[in-house]
mmCIF file of C-alpha atoms in Angstrom:
data_model
loop_
_atom_site.group_PDB
_atom_site.id
_atom_site.type_symbol
_atom_site.label_atom_id
_atom_site.label_comp_id
_atom_site.label_asym_id
_atom_site.label_seq_id
_atom_site.Cartn_x
_atom_site.Cartn_y
_atom_site.Cartn_z
ATOM 1 C CA MET A 354 -82.238 -91.066 61.134
ATOM 2 C CA ASP A 355 -81.532 -89.114 64.294
ATOM 3 C CA PRO A 356 -83.756 -89.066 67.458
ATOM 4 C CA GLN A 357 -85.721 -86.065 66.155
ATOM 5 C CA GLY A 358 -86.535 -87.892 62.945
ATOM 6 C CA GLY A 359 -84.267 -85.806 60.730
ATOM 7 C CA HIS A 360 -81.897 -87.012 58.049
ATOM 8 C CA TYR A 361 -78.156 -87.037 58.377
ATOM 9 C CA LEU A 362 -77.695 -86.254 54.695
ATOM 10 C CA ASN A 363 -78.965 -83.131 52.993
ATOM 11 C CA LYS A 364 -80.766 -84.179 49.804
ATOM 12 C CA ALA A 365 -81.224 -80.555 48.736
ATOM 13 C CA ALA A 366 -77.428 -80.219 48.510
ATOM 14 C CA VAL A 367 -77.568 -82.689 45.606
ATOM 15 C CA LEU A 368 -81.073 -82.488 44.155
ATOM 16 C CA SER A 369 -81.102 -78.755 43.469
ATOM 17 C CA GLY A 370 -79.712 -76.236 41.034
ATOM 18 C CA LEU A 371 -76.965 -75.367 43.499
ATOM 19 C CA GLY A 372 -76.066 -79.026 43.942
ATOM 20 C CA ALA A 373 -75.979 -79.558 40.182
ATOM 21 C CA ALA A 374 -73.682 -76.557 39.767
ATOM 22 C CA ARG A 375 -71.270 -77.878 42.385
ATOM 23 C CA MET A 376 -71.222 -81.377 40.899
ATOM 24 C CA CYS A 377 -70.425 -79.851 37.502
ATOM 25 C CA GLN A 378 -67.607 -77.884 39.126
ATOM 26 C CA LEU A 379 -66.153 -81.077 40.594
ATOM 27 C CA LEU A 380 -66.519 -83.035 37.355
ATOM 28 C CA LEU A 381 -64.975 -80.340 35.174
ATOM 29 C CA GLY A 382 -62.255 -79.532 37.706
ATOM 30 C CA CYS A 383 -61.240 -83.180 38.006
ATOM 31 C CA THR A 384 -61.273 -83.581 34.219
ATOM 32 C CA THR A 385 -59.108 -80.499 33.737
ATOM 33 C CA MET A 386 -56.495 -81.682 36.236
ATOM 34 C CA ALA A 387 -56.482 -85.183 34.747
ATOM 35 C CA LEU A 388 -55.936 -83.854 31.217
ATOM 36 C CA VAL A 389 -53.063 -81.644 32.345
ATOM 37 C CA ALA A 390 -51.416 -84.417 34.338
ATOM 38 C CA HIS A 391 -51.909 -87.002 31.592
ATOM 39 C CA SER A 392 -50.555 -85.246 28.531
ATOM 40 C CA ALA A 393 -51.303 -81.511 28.247
ATOM 41 C CA GLY A 394 -48.649 -80.559 30.763
ATOM 42 C CA PHE A 395 -47.630 -77.226 32.286
ATOM 43 C CA SER A 396 -44.399 -75.405 33.052
ATOM 44 C CA ALA A 397 -42.955 -72.128 34.296
ATOM 45 C CA THR A 398 -44.726 -69.671 36.577
ATOM 46 C CA TYR A 399 -47.866 -69.259 34.454
ATOM 47 C CA GLY A 400 -48.431 -73.000 34.166
ATOM 48 C CA THR A 401 -47.912 -73.478 37.901
ATOM 49 C CA PHE A 402 -50.443 -70.721 38.597
ATOM 50 C CA CYS A 403 -53.061 -72.401 36.397
ATOM 51 C CA MET A 404 -52.501 -75.786 38.031
ATOM 52 C CA PHE A 405 -52.764 -74.170 41.474
ATOM 53 C CA VAL A 406 -56.091 -72.588 40.506
ATOM 54 C CA TRP A 407 -57.570 -75.897 39.335
ATOM 55 C CA CYS A 408 -56.301 -77.872 42.348
ATOM 56 C CA PHE A 409 -57.255 -75.223 44.920
ATOM 57 C CA CYS A 410 -60.769 -74.695 43.563
ATOM 58 C CA PHE A 411 -61.388 -78.432 43.269
ATOM 59 C CA ALA A 412 -60.237 -79.071 46.851
ATOM 60 C CA VAL A 413 -62.344 -76.293 48.382
ATOM 61 C CA THR A 414 -65.393 -77.180 46.259
ATOM 62 C CA LEU A 415 -65.132 -80.818 47.362
ATOM 63 C CA LEU A 416 -64.941 -79.670 50.989
ATOM 64 C CA VAL A 417 -67.938 -77.353 50.578
ATOM 65 C CA PHE A 418 -69.996 -80.033 48.821
ATOM 66 C CA THR A 419 -69.150 -82.668 51.452
ATOM 67 C CA LEU A 420 -69.936 -80.401 54.399
ATOM 68 C CA ASP A 421 -73.203 -79.319 52.784
ATOM 69 C CA VAL A 422 -74.352 -82.877 52.032
ATOM 70 C CA THR A 423 -73.455 -84.137 55.516
ATOM 71 C CA ARG A 424 -74.829 -81.006 57.246
ATOM 72 C CA LEU A 425 -71.517 -80.671 59.098
ATOM 73 C CA HIS A 426 -71.141 -77.036 58.033
ATOM 74 C CA GLY A 427 -73.216 -76.162 61.095
ATOM 75 C CA CYS A 428 -70.190 -77.092 63.198
ATOM 76 C CA MET A 429 -68.007 -74.561 61.402
ATOM 77 C CA PRO A 430 -67.429 -71.274 63.303
ATOM 78 C CA ILE A 431 -68.164 -69.203 60.191
ATOM 79 C CA SER A 432 -71.091 -67.710 58.318
ATOM 80 C CA TRP A 433 -71.603 -70.566 55.852
ATOM 81 C CA ASP A 434 -73.678 -68.678 53.271
ATOM 82 C CA ASN A 435 -71.217 -65.779 53.218
ATOM 83 C CA PHE A 436 -68.279 -68.162 52.867
ATOM 84 C CA THR A 437 -69.733 -70.221 50.015
ATOM 85 C CA VAL A 438 -70.833 -67.281 47.874
ATOM 86 C CA ALA A 439 -67.528 -65.474 48.454
ATOM 87 C CA PHE A 440 -65.585 -68.570 47.432
ATOM 88 C CA ALA A 441 -67.792 -69.115 44.366
ATOM 89 C CA MET A 442 -67.098 -65.550 43.243
ATOM 90 C CA LEU A 443 -63.360 -65.977 43.845
ATOM 91 C CA ALA A 444 -63.304 -69.315 42.020
ATOM 92 C CA THR A 445 -65.104 -67.772 39.050
ATOM 93 C CA LEU A 446 -62.458 -65.059 38.770
ATOM 94 C CA MET A 447 -59.588 -67.517 39.222
ATOM 95 C CA TYR A 448 -60.978 -69.870 36.585
ATOM 96 C CA VAL A 449 -61.510 -67.028 34.120
ATOM 97 C CA THR A 450 -57.883 -65.986 34.614
ATOM 98 C CA ALA A 451 -56.555 -69.542 34.215
ATOM 99 C CA SER A 452 -58.737 -70.081 31.138
ATOM 100 C CA ILE A 453 -57.084 -67.054 29.523
ATOM 101 C CA VAL A 454 -53.512 -67.591 30.730
ATOM 102 C CA TYR A 455 -53.221 -71.297 29.841
ATOM 103 C CA PRO A 456 -54.050 -71.057 26.110
ATOM 104 C CA VAL A 457 -52.044 -67.828 25.731
ATOM 105 C CA TYR A 458 -48.845 -69.491 26.933
ATOM 106 C CA PHE A 459 -49.369 -73.165 26.048
ATOM 107 C CA LEU A 460 -51.629 -73.312 22.989
ATOM 108 C CA ARG A 461 -50.454 -72.651 19.428
ATOM 109 C CA SER A 462 -52.072 -73.239 16.049
ATOM 110 C CA GLU A 463 -49.175 -75.429 14.969
ATOM 111 C CA CYS A 464 -48.330 -78.702 16.680
ATOM 112 C CA PRO A 465 -45.646 -78.488 19.425
ATOM 113 C CA SER A 466 -42.492 -80.591 19.419
ATOM 114 C CA GLU A 467 -44.235 -83.157 21.636
ATOM 115 C CA GLY A 468 -46.799 -83.832 18.897
ATOM 116 C CA CYS A 469 -50.301 -82.844 17.820
ATOM 117 C CA GLU A 470 -51.854 -85.028 20.525
ATOM 118 C CA VAL A 471 -50.465 -82.696 23.179
ATOM 119 C CA ARG A 472 -52.029 -79.711 21.412
ATOM 120 C CA ASN A 473 -55.402 -81.505 21.342
ATOM 121 C CA TYR A 474 -55.167 -82.197 25.068
ATOM 122 C CA ARG A 475 -54.387 -78.531 25.696
ATOM 123 C CA ILE A 476 -57.440 -77.518 23.678
ATOM 124 C CA ALA A 477 -59.525 -79.878 25.829
ATOM 125 C CA VAL A 478 -58.042 -78.347 28.997
ATOM 126 C CA THR A 479 -58.948 -74.861 27.799
ATOM 127 C CA VAL A 480 -62.510 -75.928 26.965
ATOM 128 C CA CYS A 481 -63.092 -77.687 30.309
ATOM 129 C CA SER A 482 -61.629 -74.782 32.260
ATOM 130 C CA SER A 483 -63.737 -72.270 30.339
ATOM 131 C CA VAL A 484 -66.963 -74.242 30.863
ATOM 132 C CA CYS A 485 -66.162 -74.541 34.576
ATOM 133 C CA CYS A 486 -66.186 -70.738 34.762
ATOM 134 C CA PHE A 487 -69.907 -70.872 33.976
ATOM 135 C CA ALA A 488 -70.484 -73.561 36.608
ATOM 136 C CA TYR A 489 -69.021 -71.337 39.320
ATOM 137 C CA GLY A 490 -70.797 -68.317 37.855
ATOM 138 C CA ALA A 491 -74.061 -70.262 38.068
ATOM 139 C CA GLU A 492 -73.510 -70.791 41.799
ATOM 140 C CA VAL A 493 -72.969 -67.067 42.271
ATOM 141 C CA PHE A 494 -76.163 -66.384 40.284
ATOM 142 C CA ILE A 495 -78.191 -68.883 42.323
ATOM 143 C CA THR A 496 -76.988 -67.696 45.740
ATOM 144 C CA ARG A 497 -76.918 -63.961 45.032
ATOM 145 C CA ALA A 498 -79.200 -61.584 46.938
ATOM 146 C CA LYS A 499 -82.762 -61.431 45.646
ATOM 147 C CA PRO A 500 -85.464 -58.834 46.389
ATOM 148 C CA GLY A 501 -87.471 -59.747 49.474
ATOM 149 C CA HIS A 502 -84.932 -62.268 50.805
ATOM 150 C CA VAL A 503 -82.672 -61.774 53.809
ATOM 151 C CA VAL A 504 -79.157 -62.875 52.899
ATOM 152 C CA GLY A 505 -75.611 -62.401 54.097
ATOM 153 C CA TYR A 506 -73.606 -59.359 53.034
ATOM 154 C CA MET A 507 -71.339 -61.335 50.683
ATOM 155 C CA ALA A 508 -74.356 -62.342 48.567
ATOM 156 C CA THR A 509 -75.168 -58.700 47.800
ATOM 157 C CA VAL A 510 -73.692 -56.762 44.895
ATOM 158 C CA SER A 511 -71.521 -54.830 47.337
ATOM 159 C CA GLY A 512 -70.203 -58.022 48.929
ATOM 160 C CA LEU A 513 -69.427 -59.674 45.599
ATOM 161 C CA LEU A 514 -67.660 -56.523 44.428
ATOM 162 C CA LYS A 515 -65.380 -56.743 47.475
ATOM 163 C CA VAL A 516 -64.097 -60.101 46.210
ATOM 164 C CA VAL A 517 -63.547 -58.709 42.703
ATOM 165 C CA GLN A 518 -61.727 -55.658 44.100
ATOM 166 C CA ALA A 519 -59.342 -57.828 46.117
ATOM 167 C CA PHE A 520 -58.728 -60.100 43.122
ATOM 168 C CA ILE A 521 -57.924 -57.176 40.825
ATOM 169 C CA ALA A 522 -55.568 -55.804 43.474
ATOM 170 C CA CYS A 523 -53.709 -59.145 43.335
ATOM 171 C CA ILE A 524 -53.345 -58.712 39.570
ATOM 172 C CA ILE A 525 -51.945 -55.221 40.172
ATOM 173 C CA PHE A 526 -49.462 -56.619 42.714
ATOM 174 C CA GLY A 527 -48.381 -59.245 40.208
ATOM 175 C CA ALA A 528 -47.725 -56.553 37.604
ATOM 176 C CA LEU A 529 -45.877 -54.427 40.168
ATOM 177 C CA ALA A 530 -43.549 -57.331 40.902
ATOM 178 C CA ASN A 531 -42.892 -57.890 37.194
ATOM 179 C CA ASP A 532 -40.315 -55.139 36.501
ATOM 180 C CA SER A 533 -42.795 -52.278 36.847
ATOM 181 C CA GLU A 534 -40.104 -49.805 38.015
ATOM 182 C CA TYR A 535 -42.521 -48.348 40.565
ATOM 183 C CA ASN A 536 -39.652 -47.376 42.889
ATOM 184 C CA ARG A 537 -38.236 -44.811 40.446
ATOM 185 C CA HIS A 538 -40.653 -42.072 41.553
ATOM 186 C CA ILE A 539 -42.175 -41.200 44.916
ATOM 187 C CA PRO A 540 -45.679 -40.675 43.430
ATOM 188 C CA THR A 541 -45.697 -44.217 41.998
ATOM 189 C CA GLN A 542 -44.605 -45.497 45.414
ATOM 190 C CA TYR A 543 -47.606 -43.648 46.813
ATOM 191 C CA CYS A 544 -49.793 -45.579 44.371
ATOM 192 C CA VAL A 545 -48.381 -48.846 45.726
ATOM 193 C CA VAL A 546 -49.364 -47.708 49.231
ATOM 194 C CA VAL A 547 -52.887 -47.006 47.965
ATOM 195 C CA TYR A 548 -53.177 -50.459 46.395
ATOM 196 C CA SER A 549 -51.828 -52.157 49.521
ATOM 197 C CA LEU A 550 -53.985 -50.217 51.977
ATOM 198 C CA CYS A 551 -57.221 -50.728 50.061
ATOM 199 C CA PHE A 552 -56.455 -54.406 49.514
ATOM 200 C CA ALA A 553 -55.705 -54.987 53.206
ATOM 201 C CA VAL A 554 -58.904 -53.313 54.412
ATOM 202 C CA THR A 555 -61.017 -55.090 51.782
ATOM 203 C CA VAL A 556 -59.619 -58.457 52.866
ATOM 204 C CA VAL A 557 -60.361 -57.608 56.507
ATOM 205 C CA VAL A 558 -63.956 -56.697 55.605
ATOM 206 C CA VAL A 559 -64.424 -60.000 53.762
ATOM 207 C CA ALA A 560 -62.745 -62.003 56.531
ATOM 208 C CA LEU A 561 -64.860 -60.446 59.290
ATOM 209 C CA THR A 562 -68.031 -61.022 57.290
ATOM 210 C CA VAL A 563 -67.211 -64.634 56.470
ATOM 211 C CA SER A 564 -66.214 -65.343 60.076
ATOM 212 C CA GLY A 565 -69.539 -63.937 61.283
ATOM 213 C CA ARG A 566 -67.845 -61.605 63.772
ATOM 214 C CA THR A 567 -69.238 -58.286 62.553
ATOM 215 C CA SER A 568 -71.994 -58.132 65.172
ATOM 216 C CA SER A 569 -69.481 -58.412 68.029
ATOM 217 C CA LEU A 570 -67.578 -55.281 66.997
ATOM 218 C CA ARG A 571 -67.935 -52.135 69.089
ATOM 219 C CA PHE A 572 -68.686 -49.906 66.130
ATOM 220 C CA PRO A 573 -71.337 -50.007 63.371
ATOM 221 C CA PHE A 574 -69.664 -52.207 60.788
ATOM 222 C CA ASP A 575 -72.017 -51.249 57.972
ATOM 223 C CA ARG A 576 -71.174 -47.566 58.420
ATOM 224 C CA PHE A 577 -67.465 -48.395 58.537
ATOM 225 C CA VAL A 578 -67.748 -50.257 55.233
ATOM 226 C CA VAL A 579 -69.474 -47.322 53.543
ATOM 227 C CA VAL A 580 -66.951 -44.775 54.868
ATOM 228 C CA TYR A 581 -64.034 -46.984 53.858
ATOM 229 C CA THR A 582 -65.476 -47.486 50.370
ATOM 230 C CA PHE A 583 -65.807 -43.722 49.974
ATOM 231 C CA LEU A 584 -62.166 -43.228 51.011
ATOM 232 C CA ALA A 585 -61.097 -46.039 48.660
ATOM 233 C CA VAL A 586 -62.793 -44.233 45.771
ATOM 234 C CA LEU A 587 -60.815 -41.074 46.551
ATOM 235 C CA LEU A 588 -57.542 -42.986 46.927
ATOM 236 C CA TYR A 589 -58.000 -44.939 43.701
ATOM 237 C CA LEU A 590 -59.024 -41.765 41.897
ATOM 238 C CA SER A 591 -55.712 -40.183 42.856
ATOM 239 C CA ALA A 592 -53.811 -43.324 41.810
ATOM 240 C CA ALA A 593 -55.678 -43.454 38.485
ATOM 241 C CA VAL A 594 -54.347 -39.958 37.749
ATOM 242 C CA ILE A 595 -50.836 -40.274 39.182
ATOM 243 C CA TRP A 596 -49.811 -43.666 37.830
ATOM 244 C CA PRO A 597 -50.340 -42.943 34.088
ATOM 245 C CA VAL A 598 -48.651 -39.541 34.380
ATOM 246 C CA PHE A 599 -45.480 -40.922 35.948
ATOM 247 C CA SER A 600 -45.455 -44.005 33.732
ATOM 248 C CA PHE A 601 -46.304 -42.713 30.245
ATOM 249 C CA ASP A 602 -45.594 -38.971 30.223
ATOM 250 C CA LYS A 603 -42.471 -38.015 28.235
ATOM 251 C CA LYS A 604 -40.992 -36.245 31.244
ATOM 252 C CA TYR A 605 -41.091 -39.317 33.503
ATOM 253 C CA GLY A 606 -41.607 -42.385 31.323
ATOM 254 C CA THR A 607 -42.180 -43.686 27.814
ATOM 255 C CA PRO A 608 -45.451 -42.872 25.974
ATOM 256 C CA GLY A 609 -45.133 -45.823 23.582
ATOM 257 C CA ARG A 610 -43.973 -49.401 23.989
ATOM 258 C CA PRO A 611 -40.244 -49.761 23.225
ATOM 259 C CA SER A 612 -39.630 -51.923 20.162
ATOM 260 C CA ASP A 613 -36.845 -53.860 21.866
ATOM 261 C CA CYS A 614 -38.931 -54.750 24.925
ATOM 262 C CA PRO A 615 -39.076 -58.569 25.407
ATOM 263 C CA ARG A 616 -42.484 -60.233 25.724
ATOM 264 C CA GLY A 617 -43.343 -61.042 29.321
ATOM 265 C CA LYS A 618 -40.435 -59.004 30.722
ATOM 266 C CA CYS A 619 -41.278 -55.502 29.551
ATOM 267 C CA PRO A 620 -41.719 -52.800 32.238
ATOM 268 C CA TRP A 621 -43.969 -50.824 29.883
ATOM 269 C CA ASP A 622 -46.404 -53.753 29.657
ATOM 270 C CA SER A 623 -46.548 -54.022 33.450
ATOM 271 C CA LYS A 624 -47.194 -50.289 33.754
ATOM 272 C CA LEU A 625 -50.035 -50.527 31.238
ATOM 273 C CA VAL A 626 -51.617 -53.455 33.101
ATOM 274 C CA ILE A 627 -51.444 -51.506 36.362
ATOM 275 C CA ALA A 628 -52.988 -48.396 34.761
ATOM 276 C CA VAL A 629 -55.865 -50.383 33.242
ATOM 277 C CA PHE A 630 -56.686 -52.326 36.393
ATOM 278 C CA THR A 631 -56.366 -49.225 38.553
ATOM 279 C CA CYS A 632 -59.149 -47.641 36.506
ATOM 280 C CA ALA A 633 -61.128 -50.891 36.664
ATOM 281 C CA ASN A 634 -60.922 -50.989 40.459
ATOM 282 C CA LEU A 635 -61.867 -47.313 40.647
ATOM 283 C CA VAL A 636 -65.070 -48.113 38.758
ATOM 284 C CA LEU A 637 -65.718 -51.120 41.016
ATOM 285 C CA TYR A 638 -65.249 -49.134 44.223
ATOM 286 C CA PHE A 639 -67.531 -46.379 42.928
ATOM 287 C CA THR A 640 -70.194 -48.939 41.975
ATOM 288 C CA ASP A 641 -69.741 -50.534 45.392
ATOM 289 C CA LEU A 642 -70.307 -47.153 47.042
ATOM 290 C CA VAL A 643 -73.537 -46.643 45.104
ATOM 291 C CA TYR A 644 -74.911 -50.086 45.962
ATOM 292 C CA SER A 645 -73.814 -49.930 49.603
ATOM 293 C CA GLN A 646 -76.330 -47.110 50.142
ATOM 294 C CA ARG A 647 -79.186 -49.479 49.254
ATOM 295 C CA ILE A 648 -78.460 -52.488 51.446
ATOM 296 C CA ARG A 649 -78.752 -53.279 55.101
ATOM 297 C CA PHE A 650 -75.943 -55.263 56.674
ATOM 298 C CA VAL A 651 -76.972 -58.673 57.973
ATOM 299 C CA SER A 652 -74.621 -60.642 60.192
ATOM 300 C CA HIS A 653 -74.997 -64.200 61.447
ATOM 301 C CA SER A 654 -72.435 -66.653 62.745
ATOM 302 C CA ALA A 655 -73.533 -69.773 60.876
ATOM 303 C CA ALA A 656 -76.139 -69.730 58.153
#
């Protein structure tokens, strides 16, 4: 015990719903990595991405759990509550993606050449990864903003949507890099500028909030966020109209998927992914704009 009679360790970080969620994340994350390393295996870009997701989320979760238990997060020059809820939301999205990508590319109904045992391990990996999605989702649910409670911006619906918007933009960038042929037309290049600009500003908003530096700015940050969100809605609305026209209209592109297009390397598939997620982000930015009218921005350096 310290001179004031306090405890060095934070029991609530373990003996609480939040602590239980984080311990489940660590257990499932460690199990998933062990199964992959032992026999399930991974390869190519998609497998490397999945392994990165599991390793990255496990490492950050272990750091968060350790700092919370030891109360050392107070020494961090960040807004702790904003950081943890933002990471939990990001980890949820990353785990959902990995839980879809891994079985799509590595799991088949028939046994692979390595044997049926490998298939069984891959099924176990998919199950553990999928269950871990709920563990991270539970943390988001527990730490989200509740009526009557003062919380950081990232715990509000608007703050959580910022993380989702940035994540979807990353998916769009991945599709753009996968033979999307966006450089064939100037309007589609404009769409890339829209995606990049909105992503950059969204990341800056999240970074400033997590760092707890919003109160030191010389302009009202909450008003800036609302104005930016409104502009993002207009920009994404234009991209949601332009991209499909210059990708699928007979004059500029191909309305249907070419029969000779290889799986995983088809420009038409990438264009479709971009069109779908452009509309998804448009809906998210509009929802963000609606919710941002109902909240009051709260900034603190270390919660």
